[in-house]
Short mmCIF file of C-alpha atoms in Angstrom, two decimals:
data_model
loop_
_atom_site.label_atom_id
_atom_site.label_comp_id
_atom_site.label_asym_id
_atom_site.label_seq_id
_atom_site.Cartn_x
_atom_site.Cartn_y
_atom_site.Cartn_z
CA MET A 11 -17.50 -22.08 34.65
CA SER A 12 -19.89 -22.81 37.53
CA ASN A 13 -22.84 -20.45 37.79
CA PHE A 14 -22.30 -20.47 41.56
CA LYS A 15 -18.88 -18.79 41.36
CA ASP A 16 -18.71 -16.00 43.98
CA GLN A 17 -22.42 -16.43 44.80
CA VAL A 18 -23.33 -16.22 48.49
CA ALA A 19 -25.45 -19.06 49.83
CA LEU A 20 -27.12 -18.94 53.25
CA ILE A 21 -28.09 -22.39 54.59
CA THR A 22 -30.14 -23.17 57.69
CA GLY A 23 -29.78 -26.52 59.44
CA ALA A 24 -26.20 -26.61 58.17
CA SER A 25 -24.60 -28.56 61.02
CA SER A 26 -25.42 -32.02 59.65
CA GLY A 27 -27.16 -34.05 56.98
CA ILE A 28 -28.38 -32.40 53.80
CA GLY A 29 -27.50 -28.90 55.04
CA ALA A 30 -23.87 -29.76 55.72
CA ALA A 31 -23.55 -31.69 52.46
CA LEU A 32 -25.03 -28.79 50.52
CA ALA A 33 -22.56 -26.38 52.12
CA HIS A 34 -19.67 -28.53 50.96
CA GLU A 35 -21.10 -29.01 47.47
CA LEU A 36 -21.90 -25.35 46.88
CA ALA A 37 -18.46 -24.37 48.14
CA ARG A 38 -16.90 -26.84 45.67
CA GLU A 39 -18.91 -25.08 42.96
CA GLY A 40 -17.32 -21.77 43.94
CA ALA A 41 -19.94 -20.28 46.25
CA ASN A 42 -19.29 -18.51 49.54
CA VAL A 43 -21.40 -20.16 52.23
CA VAL A 44 -23.09 -18.91 55.37
CA LEU A 45 -23.82 -21.76 57.78
CA LEU A 46 -26.67 -21.47 60.29
CA ALA A 47 -27.65 -24.01 62.96
CA ARG A 48 -27.96 -24.31 66.73
CA ARG A 49 -24.88 -26.50 67.27
CA ALA A 50 -21.99 -24.04 67.22
CA GLU A 51 -19.20 -26.62 67.53
CA ARG A 52 -20.52 -28.65 64.62
CA LEU A 53 -20.80 -25.50 62.52
CA GLU A 54 -17.21 -24.52 63.24
CA THR A 55 -15.98 -27.99 62.29
CA ILE A 56 -17.79 -27.86 58.94
CA ALA A 57 -16.62 -24.30 58.33
CA SER A 58 -12.99 -25.28 58.91
CA GLN A 59 -13.39 -28.23 56.54
CA ILE A 60 -14.71 -25.94 53.81
CA ASP A 61 -12.16 -23.15 54.26
CA PRO A 62 -9.64 -23.22 57.12
CA ASN A 63 -8.85 -19.56 56.46
CA GLY A 64 -12.47 -18.52 56.86
CA GLN A 65 -12.52 -16.29 53.80
CA ARG A 66 -15.29 -18.11 51.96
CA VAL A 67 -17.35 -19.33 54.89
CA LEU A 68 -19.20 -17.82 57.82
CA ALA A 69 -20.62 -19.92 60.68
CA ILE A 70 -23.38 -18.34 62.77
CA PRO A 71 -25.13 -20.15 65.65
CA CYS A 72 -28.82 -19.57 65.02
CA ASP A 73 -32.16 -21.03 66.10
CA VAL A 74 -34.80 -20.49 63.41
CA THR A 75 -37.55 -20.54 66.05
CA LYS A 76 -36.13 -17.61 68.03
CA ASP A 77 -37.33 -14.12 67.13
CA GLY A 78 -34.64 -11.92 65.64
CA GLU A 79 -31.90 -14.54 65.27
CA LEU A 80 -32.37 -15.00 61.53
CA ASP A 81 -32.50 -11.25 60.95
CA GLN A 82 -29.24 -10.88 62.86
CA ALA A 83 -27.65 -13.76 60.92
CA ALA A 84 -28.62 -12.16 57.60
CA THR A 85 -27.06 -8.90 58.78
CA PHE A 86 -23.79 -10.70 59.60
CA ALA A 87 -23.86 -12.35 56.17
CA ARG A 88 -24.27 -8.99 54.42
CA SER A 89 -21.50 -7.49 56.50
CA LYS A 90 -19.04 -10.19 55.45
CA PHE A 91 -20.03 -10.86 51.85
CA GLY A 92 -22.10 -7.82 50.83
CA LYS A 93 -25.04 -9.77 49.42
CA ILE A 94 -27.07 -12.98 49.55
CA ASP A 95 -27.80 -14.82 46.29
CA ILE A 96 -29.07 -18.21 47.46
CA VAL A 97 -31.14 -19.09 50.52
CA VAL A 98 -31.61 -22.72 51.51
CA ALA A 99 -34.33 -23.22 54.14
CA ASN A 100 -33.30 -26.65 55.37
CA ALA A 101 -33.76 -26.68 59.17
CA GLY A 102 -36.29 -29.27 60.26
CA TRP A 103 -37.00 -32.36 62.34
CA SER A 104 -39.58 -35.12 62.62
CA LEU A 105 -42.09 -36.21 65.24
CA LYS A 106 -43.79 -39.61 65.28
CA GLY A 107 -47.02 -40.91 66.74
CA ASN A 108 -50.67 -41.57 66.05
CA VAL A 109 -52.97 -38.58 66.36
CA GLU A 110 -54.72 -39.97 69.46
CA ASN A 111 -51.38 -40.28 71.28
CA LEU A 112 -50.26 -36.73 70.52
CA ARG A 113 -51.46 -33.32 71.56
CA VAL A 114 -51.87 -30.03 69.74
CA ASN A 115 -48.73 -28.72 71.42
CA ASP A 116 -46.73 -31.53 69.81
CA TYR A 117 -47.79 -30.36 66.38
CA ARG A 118 -47.14 -26.76 67.37
CA ARG A 119 -43.55 -27.51 68.44
CA LEU A 120 -42.79 -29.21 65.15
CA TRP A 121 -44.36 -26.47 63.06
CA GLU A 122 -42.32 -23.80 64.83
CA THR A 123 -39.27 -25.21 63.05
CA ASN A 124 -40.62 -26.92 59.94
CA VAL A 125 -43.08 -24.23 58.85
CA PHE A 126 -42.63 -21.00 60.76
CA GLY A 127 -38.85 -21.43 60.75
CA VAL A 128 -39.01 -21.56 56.96
CA LEU A 129 -41.19 -18.46 56.88
CA SER A 130 -38.81 -16.61 59.21
CA THR A 131 -35.89 -17.56 56.95
CA ILE A 132 -37.74 -16.13 53.96
CA TYR A 133 -38.71 -12.90 55.70
CA ALA A 134 -35.13 -12.33 56.87
CA THR A 135 -33.67 -12.65 53.35
CA LEU A 136 -36.41 -11.81 50.84
CA ASP A 137 -35.18 -8.28 50.13
CA ASP A 138 -31.70 -9.69 49.48
CA LEU A 139 -33.04 -12.20 46.97
CA LYS A 140 -35.00 -9.53 45.15
CA LYS A 141 -31.89 -7.38 44.88
CA THR A 142 -29.78 -10.21 43.45
CA GLN A 143 -32.61 -11.91 41.55
CA GLY A 144 -31.53 -14.89 43.54
CA ARG A 145 -32.65 -18.39 44.30
CA LEU A 146 -34.82 -19.62 47.18
CA VAL A 147 -34.47 -23.31 47.91
CA ILE A 148 -36.78 -25.05 50.37
CA ILE A 149 -35.88 -28.55 51.50
CA SER A 150 -39.06 -30.54 52.03
CA SER A 151 -39.77 -34.26 51.64
CA VAL A 152 -41.57 -36.78 49.49
CA LYS A 153 -43.98 -36.78 52.43
CA SER A 154 -45.27 -33.45 51.18
CA TYR A 155 -47.14 -35.65 48.66
CA VAL A 156 -47.67 -38.92 50.55
CA ALA A 157 -48.71 -39.13 54.22
CA LEU A 158 -48.19 -42.33 56.21
CA SER A 159 -49.72 -43.68 59.41
CA GLY A 160 -48.08 -42.30 62.53
CA ASP A 161 -46.47 -39.48 60.59
CA SER A 162 -49.17 -36.81 60.49
CA PRO A 163 -47.21 -34.01 62.23
CA TYR A 164 -44.27 -34.21 59.83
CA SER A 165 -46.39 -34.82 56.73
CA MET A 166 -48.73 -31.94 57.61
CA SER A 167 -45.75 -29.61 57.93
CA LYS A 168 -44.41 -30.68 54.54
CA PHE A 169 -47.80 -30.40 52.82
CA ALA A 170 -47.92 -26.83 54.14
CA ILE A 171 -44.45 -26.14 52.76
CA ARG A 172 -45.47 -27.42 49.34
CA ALA A 173 -48.40 -24.99 49.32
CA LEU A 174 -46.08 -22.18 50.38
CA CYS A 175 -43.67 -22.99 47.54
CA GLU A 176 -46.43 -23.08 44.94
CA SER A 177 -47.65 -19.64 46.01
CA LEU A 178 -44.17 -18.15 46.37
CA SER A 179 -43.01 -19.32 42.95
CA GLN A 180 -45.81 -17.25 41.39
CA GLU A 181 -45.35 -14.26 43.68
CA LEU A 182 -41.57 -14.01 43.25
CA ALA A 183 -41.30 -14.78 39.53
CA PRO A 184 -41.91 -11.11 38.54
CA HIS A 185 -38.93 -10.17 40.75
CA GLY A 186 -36.63 -12.67 39.03
CA VAL A 187 -36.41 -14.87 42.13
CA SER A 188 -36.64 -18.61 41.54
CA VAL A 189 -38.22 -21.01 44.07
CA THR A 190 -37.03 -24.61 44.12
CA HIS A 191 -39.01 -27.10 46.21
CA ILE A 192 -36.86 -30.14 47.00
CA CYS A 193 -38.64 -33.37 48.01
CA PRO A 194 -36.12 -36.13 48.82
CA GLY A 195 -37.07 -39.65 49.76
CA TYR A 196 -35.18 -41.43 52.52
CA VAL A 197 -31.77 -39.81 53.04
CA ALA A 198 -29.10 -41.18 55.38
CA THR A 199 -29.09 -38.37 57.96
CA GLU A 200 -29.54 -37.97 61.72
CA ILE A 201 -33.23 -37.06 61.50
CA ARG A 202 -34.41 -40.55 62.51
CA GLN A 203 -32.11 -40.44 65.56
CA LEU A 204 -34.14 -37.60 67.05
CA ASP A 205 -36.86 -38.39 69.57
CA ASN A 206 -40.14 -36.51 69.91
CA GLN A 207 -38.44 -33.91 72.09
CA GLY A 208 -35.84 -33.18 69.41
CA ILE A 209 -33.08 -34.91 71.41
CA TRP A 210 -30.44 -36.78 69.39
CA HIS A 211 -29.63 -40.41 70.26
CA SER A 212 -26.34 -41.52 68.69
CA ASP A 213 -27.02 -45.18 69.54
CA TRP A 214 -30.34 -45.36 67.69
CA GLN A 215 -30.25 -47.46 64.53
CA ASP A 216 -31.89 -46.12 61.39
CA PRO A 217 -35.12 -48.16 60.91
CA ILE A 218 -34.98 -47.63 57.15
CA SER A 219 -33.28 -50.37 55.13
CA PRO A 220 -29.92 -49.25 53.70
CA ARG A 221 -31.21 -50.34 50.28
CA LEU A 222 -33.75 -47.53 50.40
CA LEU A 223 -31.35 -44.80 51.55
CA ILE A 224 -29.46 -42.23 49.51
CA SER A 225 -26.48 -40.47 51.04
CA ALA A 226 -26.61 -36.80 51.97
CA ASP A 227 -23.70 -36.16 49.58
CA GLN A 228 -25.56 -37.72 46.64
CA THR A 229 -28.67 -35.76 47.59
CA ALA A 230 -26.70 -32.51 47.70
CA LYS A 231 -25.29 -33.07 44.23
CA GLN A 232 -28.78 -33.54 42.83
CA ILE A 233 -30.06 -30.47 44.64
CA VAL A 234 -27.26 -28.33 43.26
CA LYS A 235 -28.13 -29.52 39.77
CA ALA A 236 -31.76 -28.56 40.36
CA ILE A 237 -30.80 -25.12 41.69
CA SER A 238 -28.54 -24.47 38.70
CA ARG A 239 -31.54 -24.90 36.40
CA ARG A 240 -33.42 -22.24 38.39
#
């Protein structure tokens, strides 16, 4: 029997990519899923794919950078399912450019989602995870270990997340809460179709060779295996 049966998993950035794939995979493993993202229509589509009756899924439009929205989403999740066992902090985007061509505000905009959005997700659900001795999963990147030219904003944010995970894993262990830091390589998602303003361009081609890409579905399967090992 799956150890996710009847668990409740809250996932940010669940409208596409790794977040959406994780929602499907955890649901297949028997979990109830709470989907959070800004794009309401995309969320509803994914929710209906997972469970057309809506009994095992809850879709909540939510912007992790907006004060109070994550707290409200967690309240809705508790109201429907009574608990939260798994939290996946997945919302994030990328910003490109050499340091001399960017400004501090560019870094600040990215960090609002990639770093402070993760922190806000944790603060909104930490008491729940302590009650259930649950699992905190933070989706980062291999770039939390290796920084490349023209990628300092994104890499900085992921280095910060790695430090956060290392501290949290020690702080939360006495409460029975596991912390899993996920660092994928190149995944076939929409992230490289976003410009520096966070606007999606459907006609942009992925600059990464297909030979170097792993699908979001394959990534989700590996993440679920990692989570199951706590």
